[in-house]
Short mmCIF file of C-alpha atoms in Angstrom, two decimals:
data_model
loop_
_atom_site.label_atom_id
_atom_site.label_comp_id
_atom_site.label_asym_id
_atom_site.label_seq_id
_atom_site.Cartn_x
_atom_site.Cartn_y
_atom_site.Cartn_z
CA UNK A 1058 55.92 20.91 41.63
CA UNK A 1059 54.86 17.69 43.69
CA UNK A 1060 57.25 14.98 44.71
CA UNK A 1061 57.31 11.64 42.71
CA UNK A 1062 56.77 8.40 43.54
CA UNK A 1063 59.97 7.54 44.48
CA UNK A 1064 60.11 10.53 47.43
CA UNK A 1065 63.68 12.08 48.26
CA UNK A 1066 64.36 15.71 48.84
CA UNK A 1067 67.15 17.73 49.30
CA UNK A 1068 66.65 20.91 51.17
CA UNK A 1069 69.58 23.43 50.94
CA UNK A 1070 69.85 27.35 51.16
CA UNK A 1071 71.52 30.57 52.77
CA UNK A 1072 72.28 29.97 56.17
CA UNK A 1073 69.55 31.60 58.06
CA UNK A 1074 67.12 31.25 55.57
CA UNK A 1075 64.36 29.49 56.67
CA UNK A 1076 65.65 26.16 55.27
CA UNK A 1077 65.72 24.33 59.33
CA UNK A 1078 61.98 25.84 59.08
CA UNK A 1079 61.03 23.97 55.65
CA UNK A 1080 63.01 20.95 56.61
CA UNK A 1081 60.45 20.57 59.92
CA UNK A 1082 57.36 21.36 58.49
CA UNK A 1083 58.26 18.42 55.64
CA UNK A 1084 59.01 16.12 58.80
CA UNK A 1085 55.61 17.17 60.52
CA UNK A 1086 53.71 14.89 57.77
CA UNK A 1087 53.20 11.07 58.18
CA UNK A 1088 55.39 8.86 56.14
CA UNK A 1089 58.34 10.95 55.90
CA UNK A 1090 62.17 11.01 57.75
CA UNK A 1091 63.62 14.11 57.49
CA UNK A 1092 67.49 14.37 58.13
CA UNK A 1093 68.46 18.24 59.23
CA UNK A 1094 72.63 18.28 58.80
CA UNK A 1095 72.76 14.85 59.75
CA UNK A 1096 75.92 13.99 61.31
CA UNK A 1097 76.58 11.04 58.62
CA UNK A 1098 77.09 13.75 55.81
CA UNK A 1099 80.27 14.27 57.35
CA UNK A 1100 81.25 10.60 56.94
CA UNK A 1101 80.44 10.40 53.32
CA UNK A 1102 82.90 13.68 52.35
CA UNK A 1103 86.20 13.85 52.38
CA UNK A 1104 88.15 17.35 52.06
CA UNK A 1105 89.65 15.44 48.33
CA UNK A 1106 86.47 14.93 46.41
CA UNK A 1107 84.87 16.11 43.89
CA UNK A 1108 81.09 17.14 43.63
CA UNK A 1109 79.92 14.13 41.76
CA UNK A 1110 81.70 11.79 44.29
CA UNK A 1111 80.15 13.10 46.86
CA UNK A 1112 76.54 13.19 44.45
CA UNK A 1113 77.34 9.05 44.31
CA UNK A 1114 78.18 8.74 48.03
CA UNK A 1115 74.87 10.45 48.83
CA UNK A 1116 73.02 8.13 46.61
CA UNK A 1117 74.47 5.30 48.25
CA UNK A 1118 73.60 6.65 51.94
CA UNK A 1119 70.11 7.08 51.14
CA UNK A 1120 69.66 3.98 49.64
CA UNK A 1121 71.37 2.18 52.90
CA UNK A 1122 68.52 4.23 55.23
CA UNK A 1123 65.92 2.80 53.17
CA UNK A 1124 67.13 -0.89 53.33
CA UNK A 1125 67.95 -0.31 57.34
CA UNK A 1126 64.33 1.24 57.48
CA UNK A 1127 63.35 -2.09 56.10
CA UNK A 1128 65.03 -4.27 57.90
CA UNK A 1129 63.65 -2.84 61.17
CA UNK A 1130 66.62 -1.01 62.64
CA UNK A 1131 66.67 2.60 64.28
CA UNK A 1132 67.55 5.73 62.51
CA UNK A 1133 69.59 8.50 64.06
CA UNK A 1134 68.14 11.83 63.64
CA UNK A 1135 68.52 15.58 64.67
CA UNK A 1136 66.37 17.02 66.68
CA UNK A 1137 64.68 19.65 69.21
CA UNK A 1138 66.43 19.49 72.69
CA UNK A 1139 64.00 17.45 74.80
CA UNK A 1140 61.45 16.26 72.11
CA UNK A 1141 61.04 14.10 68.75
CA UNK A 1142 60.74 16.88 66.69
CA UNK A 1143 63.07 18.67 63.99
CA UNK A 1144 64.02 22.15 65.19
CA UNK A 1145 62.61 25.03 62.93
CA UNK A 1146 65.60 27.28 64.22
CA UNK A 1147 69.02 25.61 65.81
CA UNK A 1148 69.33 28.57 67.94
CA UNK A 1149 67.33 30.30 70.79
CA UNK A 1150 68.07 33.82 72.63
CA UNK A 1151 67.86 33.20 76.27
CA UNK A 1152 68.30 35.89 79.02
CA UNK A 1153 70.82 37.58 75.80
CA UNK A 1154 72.70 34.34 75.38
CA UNK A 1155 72.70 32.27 72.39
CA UNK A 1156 71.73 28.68 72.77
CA UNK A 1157 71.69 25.52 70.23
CA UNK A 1158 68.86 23.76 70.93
CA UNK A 1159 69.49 20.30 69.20
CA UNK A 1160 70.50 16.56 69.62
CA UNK A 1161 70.71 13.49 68.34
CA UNK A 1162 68.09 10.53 68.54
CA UNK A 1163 67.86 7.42 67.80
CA UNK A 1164 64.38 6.47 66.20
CA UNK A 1165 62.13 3.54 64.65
CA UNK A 1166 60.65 4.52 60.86
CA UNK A 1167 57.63 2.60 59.91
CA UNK A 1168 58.65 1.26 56.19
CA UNK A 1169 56.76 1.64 52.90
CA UNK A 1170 57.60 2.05 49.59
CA UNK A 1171 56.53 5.14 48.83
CA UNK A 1172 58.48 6.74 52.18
CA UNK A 1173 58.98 10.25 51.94
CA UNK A 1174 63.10 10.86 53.27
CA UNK A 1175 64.30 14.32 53.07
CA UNK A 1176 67.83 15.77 53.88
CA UNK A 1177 68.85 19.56 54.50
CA UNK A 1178 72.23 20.47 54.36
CA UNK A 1179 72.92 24.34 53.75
CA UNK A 1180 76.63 24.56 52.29
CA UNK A 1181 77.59 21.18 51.80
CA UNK A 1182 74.10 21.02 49.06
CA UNK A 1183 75.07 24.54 48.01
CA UNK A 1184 78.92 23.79 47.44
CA UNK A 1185 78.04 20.38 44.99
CA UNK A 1186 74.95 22.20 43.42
CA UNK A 1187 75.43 21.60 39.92
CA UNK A 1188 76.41 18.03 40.39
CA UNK A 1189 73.78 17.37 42.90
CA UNK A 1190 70.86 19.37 41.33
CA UNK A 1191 71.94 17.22 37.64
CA UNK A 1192 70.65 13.93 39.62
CA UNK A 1193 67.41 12.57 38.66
CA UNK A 1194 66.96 10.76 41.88
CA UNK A 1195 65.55 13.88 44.04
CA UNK A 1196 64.25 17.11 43.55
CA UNK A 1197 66.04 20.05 44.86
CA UNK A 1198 64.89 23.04 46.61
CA UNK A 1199 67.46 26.22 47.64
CA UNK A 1200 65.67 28.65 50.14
CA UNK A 1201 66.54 32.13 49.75
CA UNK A 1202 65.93 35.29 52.21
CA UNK A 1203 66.25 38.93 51.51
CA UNK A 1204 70.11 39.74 51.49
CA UNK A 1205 69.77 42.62 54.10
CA UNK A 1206 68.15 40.61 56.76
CA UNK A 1207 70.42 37.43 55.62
CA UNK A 1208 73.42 39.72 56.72
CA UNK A 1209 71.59 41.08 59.83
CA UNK A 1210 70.90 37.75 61.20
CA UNK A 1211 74.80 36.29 60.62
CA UNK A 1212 76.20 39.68 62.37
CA UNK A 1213 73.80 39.15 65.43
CA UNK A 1214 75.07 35.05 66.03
CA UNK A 1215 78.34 33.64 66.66
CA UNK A 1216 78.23 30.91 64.16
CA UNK A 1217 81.63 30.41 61.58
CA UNK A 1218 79.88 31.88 59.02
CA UNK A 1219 79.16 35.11 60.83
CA UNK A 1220 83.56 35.60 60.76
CA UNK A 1221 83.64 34.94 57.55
CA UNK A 1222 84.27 31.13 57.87
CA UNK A 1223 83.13 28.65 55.20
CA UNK A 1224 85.19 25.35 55.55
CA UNK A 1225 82.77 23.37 53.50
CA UNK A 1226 82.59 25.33 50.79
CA UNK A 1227 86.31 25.64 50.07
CA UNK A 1228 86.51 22.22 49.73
CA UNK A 1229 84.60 22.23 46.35
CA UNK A 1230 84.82 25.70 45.14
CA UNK A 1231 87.44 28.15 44.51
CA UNK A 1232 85.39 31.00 44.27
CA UNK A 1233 84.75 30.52 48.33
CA UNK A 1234 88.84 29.77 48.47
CA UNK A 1235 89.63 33.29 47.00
CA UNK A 1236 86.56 34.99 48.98
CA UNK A 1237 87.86 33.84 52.56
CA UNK A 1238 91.13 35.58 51.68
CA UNK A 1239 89.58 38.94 51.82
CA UNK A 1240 90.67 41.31 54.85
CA UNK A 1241 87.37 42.99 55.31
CA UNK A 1242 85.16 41.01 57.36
CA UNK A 1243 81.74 42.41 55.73
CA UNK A 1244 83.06 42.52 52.14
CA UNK A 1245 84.03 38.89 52.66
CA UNK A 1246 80.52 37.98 54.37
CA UNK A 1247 78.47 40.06 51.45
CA UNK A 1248 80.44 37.94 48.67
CA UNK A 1249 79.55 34.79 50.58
CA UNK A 1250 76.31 35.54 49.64
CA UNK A 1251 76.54 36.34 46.77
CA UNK A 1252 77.88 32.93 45.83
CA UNK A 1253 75.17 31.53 47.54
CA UNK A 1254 72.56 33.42 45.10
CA UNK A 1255 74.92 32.39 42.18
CA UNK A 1256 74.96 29.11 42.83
CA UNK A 1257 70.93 28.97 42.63
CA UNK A 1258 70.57 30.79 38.77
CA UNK A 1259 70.19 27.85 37.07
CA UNK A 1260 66.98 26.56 39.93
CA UNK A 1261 63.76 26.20 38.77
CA UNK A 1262 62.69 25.59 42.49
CA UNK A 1263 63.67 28.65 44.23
CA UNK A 1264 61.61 28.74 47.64
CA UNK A 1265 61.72 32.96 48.72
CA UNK A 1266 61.83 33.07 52.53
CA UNK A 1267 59.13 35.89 52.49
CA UNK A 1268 56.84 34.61 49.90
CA UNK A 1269 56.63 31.00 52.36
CA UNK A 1270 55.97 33.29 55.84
CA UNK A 1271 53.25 35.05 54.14
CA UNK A 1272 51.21 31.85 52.41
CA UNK A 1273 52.87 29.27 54.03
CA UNK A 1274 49.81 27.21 53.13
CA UNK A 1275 49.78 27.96 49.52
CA UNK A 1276 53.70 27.31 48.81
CA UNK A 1277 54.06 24.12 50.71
CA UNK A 1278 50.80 22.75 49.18
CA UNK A 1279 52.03 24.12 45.51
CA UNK A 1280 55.72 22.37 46.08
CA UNK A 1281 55.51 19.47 48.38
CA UNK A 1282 51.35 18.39 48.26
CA UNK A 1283 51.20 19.25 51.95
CA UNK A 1284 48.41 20.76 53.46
CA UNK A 1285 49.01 21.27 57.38
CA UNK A 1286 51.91 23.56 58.73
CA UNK A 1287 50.36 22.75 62.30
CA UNK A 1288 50.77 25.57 65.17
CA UNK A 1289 53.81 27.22 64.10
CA UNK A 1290 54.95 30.79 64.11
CA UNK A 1291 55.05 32.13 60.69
CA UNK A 1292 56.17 35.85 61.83
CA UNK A 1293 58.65 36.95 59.67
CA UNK A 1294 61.98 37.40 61.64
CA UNK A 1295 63.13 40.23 59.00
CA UNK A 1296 62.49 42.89 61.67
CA UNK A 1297 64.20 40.71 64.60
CA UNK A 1298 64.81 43.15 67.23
CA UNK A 1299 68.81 41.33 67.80
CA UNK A 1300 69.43 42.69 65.06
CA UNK A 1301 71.50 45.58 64.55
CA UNK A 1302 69.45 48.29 62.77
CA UNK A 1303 72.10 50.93 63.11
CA UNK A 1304 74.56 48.89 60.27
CA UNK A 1305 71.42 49.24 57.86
CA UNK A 1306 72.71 51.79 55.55
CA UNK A 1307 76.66 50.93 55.44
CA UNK A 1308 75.27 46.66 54.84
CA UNK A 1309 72.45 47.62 52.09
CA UNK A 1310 75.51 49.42 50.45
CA UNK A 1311 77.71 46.91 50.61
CA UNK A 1312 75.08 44.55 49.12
CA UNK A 1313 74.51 46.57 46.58
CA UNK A 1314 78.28 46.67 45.18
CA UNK A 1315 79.22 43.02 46.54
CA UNK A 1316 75.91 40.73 46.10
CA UNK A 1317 74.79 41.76 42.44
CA UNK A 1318 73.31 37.94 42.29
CA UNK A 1319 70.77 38.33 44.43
CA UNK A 1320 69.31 41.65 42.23
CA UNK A 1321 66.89 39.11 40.00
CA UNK A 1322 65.23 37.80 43.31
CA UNK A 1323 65.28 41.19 45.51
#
């Protein structure tokens, strides 16, 4: 489906998805801002409010950007260490250390009315779906990623979500409340995917991590009308060699009796 008029999008997905990926490739094309977990989304939630607060807040913030885009003043963006661009992966393996490899920049956006502005946000999105995928203002796109390789990727960082850690989401679902309770660390990660996947049944707009690395072309043409994914590296990182190939059998297991959401995708 192509983008209206009126252009807003709001990227969200599993963690380690390919969503930082989408989010840069959207930024890549002229006319467009693209916002990857911009730091503001933290001003305009509070750890009391509800999903359609939040849904109104959001609505309001994006409408300020377009009048400050107007008037002329700079926007404050994430982006690749040392460059203008969005990352299409926060973190880089150097030397076997981990490094995050963004910042924040302040830049001028050329205004017109038919600007394209585009937000990612994984959990925060993913925790106010069903209020925020309701709005008529945006279209919505979860990315999703082959449980197995999902899990393999978490286990080989040290992010919060790799122990089991969700803050976000506990704020606005009590599902993800009960799940961080759990004393198994891989039971607890496997059902925080699976309330990922759950979240998503309703989506018409599903984006499949592996169907995008193989015609990257044809699915960003099909969904957003573009037409140039420039000189990146569409390897798929499913058979990452950080990853820990020896958990295979024990993970796909646990998958199978934890994640039963993910079953109509993979």
């Amino acid at each position: 489906m192509k983008t209206p008029k009126q252009k807003t999008i709001l990227i969200t997905g599993i963690p380690r998805s390919g969503t930082s990926l989408v989010t840069k490739l959207i930024s890549n094309q002229p006319n467009s801002i693209c916002f990857s977990e911009p730091k503001w989304l933290k001003d305009i939630r509070h750890d009391k409010q509800c999903q359609n607060e939040f849904k109104d807040k959001l609505l309001i913030k994006l409408s300020s950007i377009r009048s400050e885009i107007k008037k002329g003043n700079p926007i404050e963006i994430t982006v690749k260490k040392g460059t203008l661009d969005l990352p299409g992966n926060y973190f880089q393996r150097k030397n076997n250390n981990i490094q995050n490899i963004k910042e924040t920049k302040s830049i001028h956006v050329e205004h017109s009315n038919d600007l394209l502005i585009c937000v990612k946000s994984n959990t925060l999105f993913t925790a106010c779906y069903d209020a925020l995928s309701s709005e008529k203002s945006w279209q919505m796109f979860p990315v999703i990623r082959n449980p197995l390789y999902v899990l393999m990727s978490w286990r080989s960082l040290d992010i919060p979500i790799s122990r089991g850690q969700i803050k976000i989401g506990e704020i606005y679902s009590k599902e993800i409340q009960e799940i961080v309770k759990e004393e198994g660390l891989l039971i607890k990660q496997v059902k925080i995917l699976n309330w990922f996947f759950k979240q998503y049944t309703k989506s018409k707009e599903i984006l499949r991590y592996e169907e995008f690395i193989s015609s990257p072309n044809e699915m960003l043409k099909n969904t957003f009308d573009i037409i140039d994914t420039g000189t990146y590296d569409f390897s798929t990182k499913n058979n990452d060699s950080h990853y820990n190939s020896k958990d295979r059998n024990i993970l796909q297991s646990t998958l199978n009796k934890y994640c039963q959401q993910s079953k109509q995708y993979y």
